[in-house]
Coordinates of N, CA and C in Angstrom, one line a residue:
Chain A
X1 N 0.8 -1.2 0.0 CA 0.0 0.0 0.0 C 0.9 1.2 0.0
X2 N 0.2 2.3 -0.4 CA 1.0 3.6 -0.5 C 0.4 4.6 0.5
X3 N 1.3 5.3 1.2 CA 0.9 6.3 2.1 C 1.6 7.6 1.8
X4 N 0.9 8.7 2.1 CA 1.4 10.0 2.0 C 2.0 10.4 3.3
X5 N 3.2 11.0 3.3 CA 3.9 11.4 4.6 C 4.1 12.9 4.6
X6 N 3.7 13.5 5.7 CA 4.0 14.9 5.8 C 4.9 15.2 7.0
X7 N 5.9 16.1 6.7 CA 6.8 16.4 7.8 C 6.8 17.9 8.0
X8 N 7.0 18.3 9.2 CA 7.0 19.8 9.5 C 8.2 20.2 10.2
X9 N 8.4 21.6 10.1 CA 9.5 22.3 10.8 C 10.8 21.6 10.7
X10 N 11.5 21.3 11.8 CA 12.9 20.8 11.6 C 12.9 19.4 11.0
X11 N 11.8 18.6 11.2 CA 11.8 17.3 10.6 C 11.8 17.4 9.1
X12 N 11.1 18.4 8.6 CA 11.1 18.7 7.1 C 12.5 19.1 6.7
X13 N 13.1 20.0 7.4 CA 14.5 20.4 7.1 C 15.4 19.2 7.0
X14 N 15.3 18.3 8.0 CA 16.2 17.2 8.0 C 16.0 16.3 6.8
X15 N 14.7 16.0 6.5 CA 14.4 15.1 5.4 C 14.5 15.8 4.1
X16 N 14.5 17.1 4.1 CA 14.6 17.8 2.8 C 13.4 17.8 2.0
X17 N 12.2 17.4 2.6 CA 11.0 17.4 1.8 C 9.8 17.5 2.8
X18 N 8.8 18.2 2.4 CA 7.6 18.4 3.3 C 6.6 17.2 3.0
X19 N 6.6 16.8 1.8 CA 5.6 15.7 1.4 C 6.4 14.6 0.7
X20 N 6.1 13.4 1.2 CA 6.7 12.2 0.7 C 5.7 11.1 0.4
X21 N 6.0 10.1 -0.4 CA 5.1 9.0 -0.5 C 6.0 7.7 -0.3
X22 N 5.4 6.8 0.4 CA 6.2 5.6 0.7 C 5.3 4.3 0.5
X23 N 5.9 3.2 0.0 CA 5.2 2.0 -0.2 C 5.5 1.2 1.1
X24 N 4.4 0.6 1.7 CA 4.5 -0.1 2.9 C 3.8 -1.5 2.8
X25 N 4.3 -2.5 3.6 CA 3.6 -3.8 3.6 C 2.2 -3.6 4.4
X26 N 1.3 -4.5 4.1 CA 0.1 -4.6 4.8 C 0.4 -4.7 6.3
X27 N -0.5 -4.2 7.2 CA -0.3 -4.3 8.6 C 0.6 -3.2 9.2
X28 N 1.1 -2.4 8.3 CA 2.0 -1.3 8.8 C 1.4 -0.4 9.8
X29 N 2.1 0.1 10.7 CA 1.7 1.1 11.6 C 2.3 2.5 11.4
X30 N 1.9 3.5 12.1 CA 2.6 4.8 12.0 C 4.1 4.7 12.3
X31 N 4.3 3.8 13.3 CA 5.7 3.5 13.7 C 6.5 2.9 12.6
X32 N 5.9 2.1 11.8 CA 6.6 1.5 10.7 C 7.1 2.6 9.7
X33 N 6.2 3.6 9.5 CA 6.6 4.7 8.6 C 7.7 5.5 9.2
X34 N 7.6 5.7 10.5 CA 8.7 6.5 11.2 C 10.0 5.8 11.1
X35 N 10.0 4.5 11.4 CA 11.3 3.7 11.3 C 11.9 3.8 10.0
X36 N 11.1 3.7 9.0 CA 11.5 3.8 7.6 C 12.2 5.1 7.3
X37 N 11.6 6.2 7.8 CA 12.2 7.5 7.6 C 13.5 7.7 8.4
X38 N 13.4 7.2 9.6 CA 14.6 7.3 10.5 C 15.8 6.6 9.9
X39 N 15.5 5.4 9.2 CA 16.6 4.7 8.6 C 17.2 5.5 7.4
X40 N 16.3 6.2 6.8 CA 16.8 7.0 5.6 C 17.5 8.3 6.1
X41 N 17.1 8.8 7.2 CA 17.7 10.1 7.7 C 18.0 9.9 9.2
X42 N 19.2 9.4 9.5 CA 19.5 9.1 10.9 C 19.3 10.2 11.9
X43 N 19.4 11.4 11.4 CA 19.2 12.6 12.3 C 17.8 12.6 12.9
X44 N 16.8 12.0 12.2 CA 15.4 11.9 12.7 C 15.3 11.0 13.9
X45 N 16.2 10.0 14.0 CA 16.1 9.1 15.1 C 16.1 9.7 16.5
X46 N 16.8 10.8 16.6 CA 16.8 11.5 17.9 C 15.5 12.0 18.4
X47 N 14.5 12.1 17.4 CA 13.2 12.7 17.7 C 12.2 11.6 18.2
X48 N 12.7 10.3 18.2 CA 11.8 9.2 18.5 C 10.9 9.4 19.7
X49 N 11.4 9.9 20.8 CA 10.6 10.0 22.0 C 9.9 11.3 22.1
X50 N 10.1 12.3 21.2 CA 9.6 13.6 21.2 C 8.5 13.9 20.1
X51 N 8.5 13.0 19.1 CA 7.7 13.3 18.0 C 6.2 12.9 18.3
X52 N 5.3 13.7 17.7 CA 3.9 13.3 17.7 C 3.5 12.8 16.3
X53 N 2.4 12.0 16.3 CA 2.0 11.5 15.0 C 0.5 11.8 14.8
X54 N 0.1 12.1 13.5 CA -1.3 12.3 13.2 C -1.6 11.5 12.0
X55 N -2.7 10.8 12.0 CA -3.1 10.0 10.8 C -4.4 10.7 10.3
X56 N -4.4 11.1 9.0 CA -5.5 11.8 8.4 C -5.9 13.0 9.2
X57 N -4.9 13.8 9.6 CA -5.2 15.0 10.4 C -5.9 14.8 11.7
X58 N -5.7 13.7 12.3 CA -6.2 13.4 13.7 C -5.0 12.9 14.5
X59 N -4.8 13.4 15.7 CA -3.7 12.8 16.6 C -3.9 11.3 16.7
X60 N -2.8 10.6 16.7 CA -2.8 9.2 16.8 C -1.6 8.7 17.6
X61 N -1.4 7.4 17.7 CA -0.3 6.8 18.4 C 0.6 6.1 17.3
X62 N 1.8 5.8 17.7 CA 2.8 5.2 16.8 C 2.3 3.8 16.4
X63 N 1.4 3.2 17.3 CA 1.0 1.8 17.0 C -0.3 1.8 16.2
X64 N -0.8 3.0 15.7 CA -2.0 3.1 14.9 C -1.8 2.4 13.5
X65 N -2.7 1.5 13.2 CA -2.7 0.8 11.9 C -2.9 1.8 10.7
X66 N -2.1 1.6 9.7 CA -2.2 2.5 8.5 C -2.9 1.8 7.4
X67 N -3.8 2.5 6.7 CA -4.4 2.0 5.5 C -3.9 2.7 4.2
X68 N -4.2 2.0 3.1 CA -3.7 2.5 1.8 C -4.3 3.9 1.6
X69 N -3.5 4.9 1.2 CA -4.0 6.2 0.9 C -4.0 7.1 2.1
X70 N -3.7 6.6 3.3 CA -3.7 7.5 4.5 C -2.6 8.6 4.4
X71 N -2.8 9.6 5.1 CA -1.8 10.7 5.3 C -1.3 10.6 6.7
X72 N 0.0 10.3 6.8 CA 0.7 10.2 8.1 C 1.6 11.4 8.3
X73 N 1.3 12.2 9.4 CA 2.1 13.4 9.6 C 2.9 13.2 10.9
X74 N 4.2 13.6 10.8 CA 5.1 13.6 12.0 C 5.3 15.0 12.4
X75 N 5.1 15.2 13.7 CA 5.2 16.6 14.3 C 6.2 16.7 15.4
X76 N 7.2 17.5 15.2 CA 8.2 17.8 16.2 C 7.5 18.5 17.4
X77 N 8.2 18.7 18.5 CA 7.5 19.4 19.6 C 7.1 20.8 19.1
X78 N 5.9 21.2 19.6 CA 5.2 22.4 19.0 C 5.6 23.6 19.7
X79 N 5.5 24.8 19.0 CA 5.9 26.1 19.6 C 5.0 27.2 19.1
X80 N 3.7 26.9 19.0 CA 2.7 28.0 18.6 C 2.5 29.0 19.7
X81 N 1.7 29.9 19.4 CA 1.3 31.0 20.3 C 2.1 32.2 20.1
Chain B
X1 N -24.0 35.4 9.8 CA -22.8 34.5 9.7 C -21.6 35.1 10.5
X2 N -20.9 36.0 10.0 CA -19.7 36.6 10.7 C -18.5 35.7 10.6
X3 N -17.5 36.1 11.3 CA -16.2 35.5 11.2 C -16.2 34.1 11.8
X4 N -15.5 33.1 11.2 CA -15.3 31.8 11.9 C -14.5 31.9 13.2
X5 N -14.8 31.0 14.1 CA -14.1 31.1 15.4 C -12.7 30.6 15.4
X6 N -12.4 29.6 14.5 CA -11.1 28.9 14.5 C -10.5 29.0 13.1
X7 N -9.3 29.7 13.1 CA -8.7 30.1 11.8 C -7.2 30.0 11.9
X8 N -6.6 29.5 10.8 CA -5.2 29.7 10.6 C -5.0 30.5 9.3
X9 N -4.3 31.6 9.4 CA -4.2 32.5 8.2 C -2.9 33.1 8.1
X10 N -2.5 33.5 6.8 CA -1.3 34.3 6.6 C -1.6 35.8 6.7
X11 N -2.9 36.1 6.8 CA -3.3 37.6 6.9 C -3.0 38.1 8.3
X12 N -2.8 39.4 8.4 CA -2.6 40.0 9.8 C -3.9 39.8 10.6
X13 N -3.7 39.6 11.9 CA -4.8 39.3 12.8 C -5.4 40.6 13.4
X14 N -6.7 40.5 13.5 CA -7.5 41.5 14.2 C -8.4 40.9 15.2
X15 N -8.6 41.6 16.3 CA -9.4 41.0 17.4 C -10.9 41.1 17.1
X16 N -11.3 42.1 16.4 CA -12.8 42.4 16.3 C -13.5 41.2 15.8
X17 N -13.1 40.5 14.7 CA -13.8 39.3 14.3 C -14.0 38.2 15.3
X18 N -13.0 38.0 16.2 CA -13.0 37.0 17.2 C -14.0 37.4 18.3
X19 N -14.0 38.7 18.7 CA -14.9 39.2 19.7 C -16.4 39.1 19.2
X20 N -16.5 39.4 17.9 CA -17.9 39.2 17.3 C -18.3 37.7 17.4
X21 N -17.3 36.9 17.0 CA -17.7 35.4 17.0 C -18.1 34.9 18.3
X22 N -17.4 35.3 19.4 CA -17.8 34.8 20.7 C -18.9 35.5 21.3
X23 N -19.0 36.8 21.1 CA -20.1 37.6 21.7 C -21.5 37.1 21.1
X24 N -21.4 36.8 19.8 CA -22.6 36.3 19.1 C -23.2 35.0 19.8
X25 N -22.2 34.2 20.3 CA -22.6 33.0 20.9 C -23.3 33.2 22.2
X26 N -23.1 34.4 22.9 CA -23.8 34.7 24.1 C -25.2 35.1 23.9
X27 N -25.5 35.6 22.7 CA -26.9 36.1 22.5 C -27.9 35.0 22.7
X28 N -28.9 35.4 23.5 CA -29.9 34.4 23.8 C -29.6 33.5 24.9
X29 N -28.4 33.7 25.5 CA -28.0 32.8 26.6 C -28.8 33.3 27.8
X30 N -28.9 32.4 28.8 CA -29.8 32.7 30.0 C -29.3 34.0 30.7
X31 N -28.0 34.2 30.8 CA -27.5 35.3 31.6 C -27.8 36.6 30.9
X32 N -28.1 37.7 31.6 CA -28.4 38.9 30.9 C -27.2 39.8 30.8
X33 N -26.2 39.6 31.6 CA -24.9 40.3 31.5 C -23.8 39.4 31.1
X34 N -22.7 40.0 30.6 CA -21.7 39.1 30.2 C -20.3 39.8 30.2
X35 N -19.3 39.0 29.8 CA -17.9 39.5 29.7 C -17.3 38.9 28.5
X36 N -16.5 39.8 27.8 CA -15.6 39.3 26.7 C -14.2 39.7 27.0
X37 N -13.3 38.7 27.0 CA -11.9 39.0 27.2 C -11.1 38.6 25.9
X38 N -10.0 39.3 25.7 CA -9.2 38.9 24.5 C -7.7 38.9 24.9
X39 N -7.0 38.2 24.0 CA -5.5 38.1 24.2 C -4.9 38.2 22.8
X40 N -3.8 38.9 22.7 CA -3.0 39.0 21.5 C -1.6 38.6 21.9
X41 N -1.0 37.5 21.3 CA 0.4 37.2 21.4 C 1.1 37.9 20.3
X42 N 2.2 38.6 20.7 CA 2.9 39.4 19.7 C 4.4 39.0 19.6
X43 N 5.1 39.2 18.5 CA 6.5 38.8 18.4 C 7.4 39.7 19.2
X44 N 8.2 39.0 20.0 CA 9.1 39.7 20.9 C 10.4 39.9 20.2
X45 N 11.2 41.0 20.6 CA 12.4 41.2 19.9 C 13.6 40.6 20.5
X46 N 13.3 39.7 21.6 CA 14.4 39.1 22.3 C 13.9 37.7 22.7
X47 N 14.8 36.7 22.7 CA 14.5 35.4 23.2 C 15.7 34.7 23.7
X48 N 15.8 34.4 24.9 CA 16.9 33.7 25.5 C 18.3 34.4 25.2
X49 N 18.2 35.7 25.3 CA 19.4 36.5 25.0 C 19.7 36.7 23.6
X50 N 18.9 36.2 22.7 CA 19.1 36.4 21.2 C 18.3 37.6 20.8
X51 N 18.9 38.4 19.9 CA 18.2 39.5 19.3 C 17.4 39.0 18.1
X52 N 16.1 38.9 18.3 CA 15.2 38.3 17.3 C 14.9 39.3 16.2
X53 N 15.1 38.9 14.9 CA 14.8 39.8 13.8 C 13.4 39.6 13.2
X54 N 13.0 38.3 13.1 CA 11.6 38.0 12.7 C 11.3 36.5 13.1
X55 N 10.1 36.1 13.0 CA 9.7 34.8 13.2 C 8.9 34.3 11.9
X56 N 9.1 33.0 11.6 CA 8.2 32.4 10.5 C 7.5 31.3 11.2
X57 N 6.2 31.4 11.1 CA 5.3 30.3 11.7 C 4.8 29.4 10.6
X58 N 4.8 28.1 11.0 CA 4.3 27.1 10.1 C 3.2 26.3 10.9
X59 N 2.2 25.8 10.2 CA 1.2 25.0 10.9 C 0.7 23.8 10.1
X60 N 0.3 22.8 10.7 CA -0.4 21.7 10.0 C -1.9 22.1 10.1
X61 N -2.3 22.9 9.1 CA -3.6 23.6 9.3 C -4.8 22.8 9.7
X62 N -5.2 21.7 9.0 CA -6.4 21.1 9.4 C -6.4 20.6 10.9
X63 N -5.2 20.1 11.3 CA -5.2 19.6 12.7 C -5.1 20.8 13.7
X64 N -4.5 21.9 13.2 CA -4.4 23.1 14.1 C -5.9 23.6 14.4
X65 N -6.7 23.7 13.3 CA -8.1 24.1 13.5 C -8.8 23.2 14.4
X66 N -8.6 21.9 14.2 CA -9.3 20.9 15.1 C -8.8 21.1 16.6
X67 N -7.5 21.4 16.7 CA -7.0 21.6 18.1 C -7.6 22.8 18.7
X68 N -7.8 23.9 18.0 CA -8.5 25.0 18.5 C -10.0 24.7 18.9
X69 N -10.6 23.9 18.1 CA -12.0 23.4 18.4 C -12.0 22.6 19.7
X70 N -11.0 21.8 19.8 CA -10.9 20.9 21.0 C -10.7 21.8 22.3
X71 N -9.8 22.7 22.2 CA -9.5 23.6 23.3 C -10.7 24.4 23.7
X72 N -11.5 24.9 22.7 CA -12.7 25.6 23.1 C -13.7 24.7 23.8
X73 N -13.8 23.5 23.3 CA -14.7 22.5 23.9 C -14.2 22.2 25.4
X74 N -12.9 22.1 25.6 CA -12.4 21.8 26.9 C -12.8 23.0 27.8
X75 N -12.6 24.2 27.3 CA -12.9 25.4 28.1 C -14.4 25.5 28.4
X76 N -15.2 25.1 27.5 CA -16.7 25.1 27.7 C -17.1 24.1 28.7
X77 N -16.3 23.0 28.8 CA -16.6 21.9 29.7 C -16.3 22.4 31.1
X78 N -15.1 23.2 31.2 CA -14.7 23.6 32.5 C -15.5 24.9 33.0
X79 N -15.7 25.8 32.1 CA -16.4 27.0 32.4 C -17.7 27.1 31.6
X80 N -18.8 26.7 32.2 CA -20.1 26.6 31.5 C -20.5 27.9 30.8
X81 N -21.1 27.7 29.6 CA -21.6 28.9 28.8 C -20.5 29.8 28.4
X82 N -19.2 29.3 28.4 CA -18.1 30.1 27.9 C -17.7 29.7 26.5
X83 N -17.5 30.7 25.7 CA -17.1 30.5 24.3 C -15.8 31.0 23.9
X84 N -15.0 30.3 23.2 CA -13.6 30.7 22.9 C -13.4 30.7 21.4
X85 N -12.7 31.7 20.9 CA -12.3 31.8 19.4 C -10.8 31.9 19.4
X86 N -10.2 31.3 18.4 CA -8.7 31.4 18.2 C -8.4 31.6 16.7
X87 N -7.6 32.6 16.5 CA -7.0 32.8 15.1 C -5.5 32.8 15.3
X88 N -4.8 32.0 14.5 CA -3.4 31.9 14.5 C -2.8 32.3 13.2
X89 N -1.7 33.1 13.2 CA -1.1 33.5 11.9 C 0.0 32.6 11.6
X90 N 0.3 32.4 10.3 CA 1.4 31.7 9.8 C 2.2 32.6 8.8
X91 N 3.4 32.1 8.4 CA 4.2 32.9 7.5 C 5.2 33.8 8.3
X92 N 5.7 34.8 7.6 CA 6.8 35.6 8.2 C 6.1 36.8 9.0
X93 N 6.6 36.9 10.2 CA 6.0 38.0 11.1 C 7.2 38.9 11.6
X94 N 6.9 40.2 11.5 CA 7.9 41.1 12.0 C 7.7 41.3 13.5
X95 N 8.7 41.9 14.2 CA 8.6 42.2 15.6 C 7.4 43.1 15.9
X96 N 6.6 42.7 16.9 CA 5.4 43.4 17.3 C 4.2 43.0 16.7
X97 N 4.3 42.2 15.6 CA 3.0 41.7 14.9 C 2.4 40.6 15.8
X98 N 1.1 40.5 15.6 CA 0.4 39.5 16.4 C 0.4 38.1 15.7
X99 N 0.8 37.1 16.5 CA 0.9 35.7 16.0 C -0.3 35.0 16.4
X100 N -1.0 35.3 17.5 CA -2.2 34.6 17.9 C -3.2 35.6 18.5
X101 N -4.4 35.3 18.2 CA -5.5 36.2 18.8 C -6.5 35.2 19.4
X102 N -6.9 35.5 20.6 CA -7.9 34.7 21.3 C -9.0 35.6 21.9
X103 N -10.2 35.2 21.9 CA -11.3 35.9 22.6 C -12.1 34.9 23.3
X104 N -12.6 35.2 24.5 CA -13.5 34.4 25.3 C -14.7 35.2 25.8
X105 N -15.8 34.6 25.7 CA -17.1 35.3 26.1 C -17.7 34.4 27.2
X106 N -18.2 35.0 28.2 CA -18.9 34.2 29.3 C -19.8 35.1 30.0
X107 N -20.8 34.5 30.7 CA -21.7 35.4 31.5 C -20.9 36.0 32.7
X108 N -19.7 35.4 33.0 CA -19.0 35.9 34.2 C -17.6 36.3 33.8
X109 N -17.1 37.4 34.3 CA -15.8 37.9 33.9 C -14.6 36.9 34.3
X110 N -14.8 36.4 35.5 CA -13.7 35.5 36.0 C -13.5 34.3 35.0
X111 N -14.6 33.8 34.5 CA -14.6 32.6 33.6 C -14.0 33.1 32.2
X112 N -14.4 34.3 31.8 CA -13.9 34.7 30.5 C -12.4 34.9 30.6
X113 N -11.8 35.5 31.7 CA -10.4 35.7 31.8 C -9.7 34.3 31.9
X114 N -10.3 33.4 32.7 CA -9.7 32.1 32.8 C -9.6 31.3 31.5
X115 N -10.7 31.4 30.8 CA -10.8 30.6 29.5 C -9.8 31.1 28.5
X116 N -9.6 32.4 28.5 CA -8.6 33.0 27.6 C -7.2 32.5 27.9
X117 N -6.9 32.6 29.2 CA -5.6 32.1 29.6 C -5.4 30.6 29.4
X118 N -6.4 29.9 29.7 CA -6.4 28.4 29.4 C -6.1 28.1 27.9
X119 N -6.8 28.9 27.1 CA -6.6 28.6 25.6 C -5.2 28.9 25.2
X120 N -4.5 29.9 25.6 CA -3.2 30.1 25.2 C -2.2 29.1 25.7
X121 N -2.5 28.7 27.0 CA -1.6 27.6 27.5 C -1.8 26.3 26.7
X122 N -3.0 26.0 26.4 CA -3.3 24.7 25.6 C -2.8 24.8 24.2
X123 N -2.9 26.0 23.6 CA -2.3 26.2 22.2 C -0.8 25.8 22.2
X124 N -0.1 26.3 23.3 CA 1.3 26.0 23.4 C 1.6 24.5 23.6
X125 N 0.6 23.8 24.1 CA 0.8 22.4 24.4 C 0.5 21.5 23.2
X126 N -0.6 21.8 22.6 CA -1.2 20.8 21.6 C -1.4 21.3 20.2
X127 N -1.3 22.6 19.9 CA -1.6 23.0 18.5 C -0.4 22.7 17.6
X128 N -0.6 22.0 16.5 CA 0.6 21.7 15.6 C 1.0 22.9 14.8
X129 N 1.8 23.8 15.6 CA 2.3 25.0 15.0 C 3.7 25.2 15.5
X130 N 4.6 25.7 14.6 CA 6.0 25.9 15.0 C 6.5 27.2 14.6
X131 N 7.4 27.8 15.5 CA 8.0 29.0 15.1 C 9.5 28.8 14.8
X132 N 9.8 29.4 13.7 CA 11.2 29.4 13.2 C 11.8 30.8 13.5
X133 N 12.7 30.8 14.4 CA 13.2 32.1 14.9 C 14.5 32.5 14.1
X134 N 14.4 33.7 13.5 CA 15.6 34.3 12.8 C 16.1 35.4 13.7
X135 N 17.4 35.2 14.2 CA 17.9 36.2 15.1 C 19.3 36.6 14.5
X136 N 19.8 37.6 15.2 CA 21.1 38.2 14.7 C 22.2 37.1 14.8
X137 N 22.6 36.6 13.6 CA 23.7 35.6 13.6 C 23.2 34.2 13.4
X138 N 21.9 34.0 13.2 CA 21.5 32.6 12.9 C 20.0 32.4 12.9
X139 N 19.6 31.1 12.9 CA 18.2 30.8 13.0 C 18.0 29.5 13.7
X140 N 16.8 29.3 14.3 CA 16.6 28.0 15.0 C 15.1 27.8 15.1
X141 N 14.7 26.5 14.9 CA 13.3 26.1 15.1 C 13.1 26.0 16.6
X142 N 12.1 26.6 17.1 CA 11.8 26.5 18.5 C 10.9 25.3 18.7
X143 N 11.3 24.5 19.7 CA 10.6 23.2 20.0 C 10.2 23.2 21.5
X144 N 8.9 23.2 21.7 CA 8.4 23.3 23.1 C 8.0 21.9 23.6
X145 N 6.6 21.8 23.6 CA 6.0 20.6 24.2 C 5.8 19.5 23.1
X146 N 6.0 18.3 23.5 CA 5.5 17.2 22.6 C 4.0 17.2 22.7
X147 N 3.4 17.3 21.5 CA 1.9 17.5 21.5 C 1.2 16.2 21.8
X148 N 0.4 16.2 22.8 CA -0.4 15.0 23.2 C -1.7 15.5 23.9
X149 N -2.7 15.5 23.1 CA -4.0 16.1 23.7 C -4.5 15.2 24.9
X150 N -4.1 14.0 25.0 CA -4.6 13.1 26.0 C -3.7 13.1 27.3
X151 N -2.7 14.0 27.3 CA -1.8 14.1 28.5 C -2.6 14.9 29.5
X152 N -3.1 14.2 30.5 CA -3.9 14.9 31.5 C -3.1 15.8 32.4
X153 N -1.8 15.4 32.6 CA -1.0 16.3 33.5 C -0.8 17.7 32.8
X154 N -0.6 17.7 31.5 CA -0.4 18.9 30.8 C -1.7 19.7 30.9
X155 N -2.8 19.1 30.7 CA -4.1 19.8 30.8 C -4.3 20.4 32.2
X156 N -3.9 19.6 33.2 CA -4.0 20.1 34.6 C -3.1 21.4 34.8
X157 N -1.9 21.4 34.2 CA -1.1 22.5 34.3 C -1.7 23.7 33.7
X158 N -2.4 23.5 32.5 CA -3.0 24.7 31.8 C -4.2 25.2 32.7
X159 N -4.9 24.3 33.3 CA -6.0 24.7 34.2 C -5.5 25.5 35.4
X160 N -4.4 25.0 35.9 CA -3.8 25.7 37.1 C -3.3 27.1 36.7
X161 N -2.7 27.2 35.5 CA -2.3 28.5 35.1 C -3.5 29.5 34.9
X162 N -4.6 28.9 34.4 CA -5.8 29.7 34.1 C -6.4 30.2 35.4
X163 N -6.3 29.4 36.4 CA -7.0 29.7 37.7 C -6.1 30.3 38.7
X164 N -4.9 30.6 38.4 CA -3.9 31.1 39.3 C -4.3 32.5 39.8

């Protein structure tokens, strides 16, 4: 299956792209997507305990199951206001 | 109709549309008197000893709007008949410009003040928005809280700040 990945702020800078697409095996979770990206960009690994994840623009957990066509967003610690 | 209560925009912020949005919600409410409070967060020229030149804000817009809705619902749960509106700006902001505008309306002034304070504390905790600080000699992404709307300890801290 194919998922759309969105990265923000410093995560986007590290990966060099705001929007990505990745092929994943069935049964993949948000964590599967994260591990894939962290393997591609080792600097991302440092964010493992601090990153938040959203699936289809709703907050989710790393163990959330992903379906074909889902949008998975990884969010570094926030600083709005 | 009037202005929407929850907005992410690259346009300069104004308080009047938010005040209209929340005051409208009080019309027809049981209380005959009411209070409207507002808050503007503006870009400071100094941060941790750095001379700040500008900020660039980025947001995950659909989730940011949902976060504002959630925060307003939390406030209404805590302070009955209290309505909150939030507009947040994105893009490049100069020193002194408003990055966030909040209005709260309630039959009681104490609740209106508290809800406004609660909203800004919660925005800093859970709204998917980031500031990129450009200062004299460099730039840095500001990273605050790991966003987790279900973190009850964080929510308690926001309530405590609001009721202090």
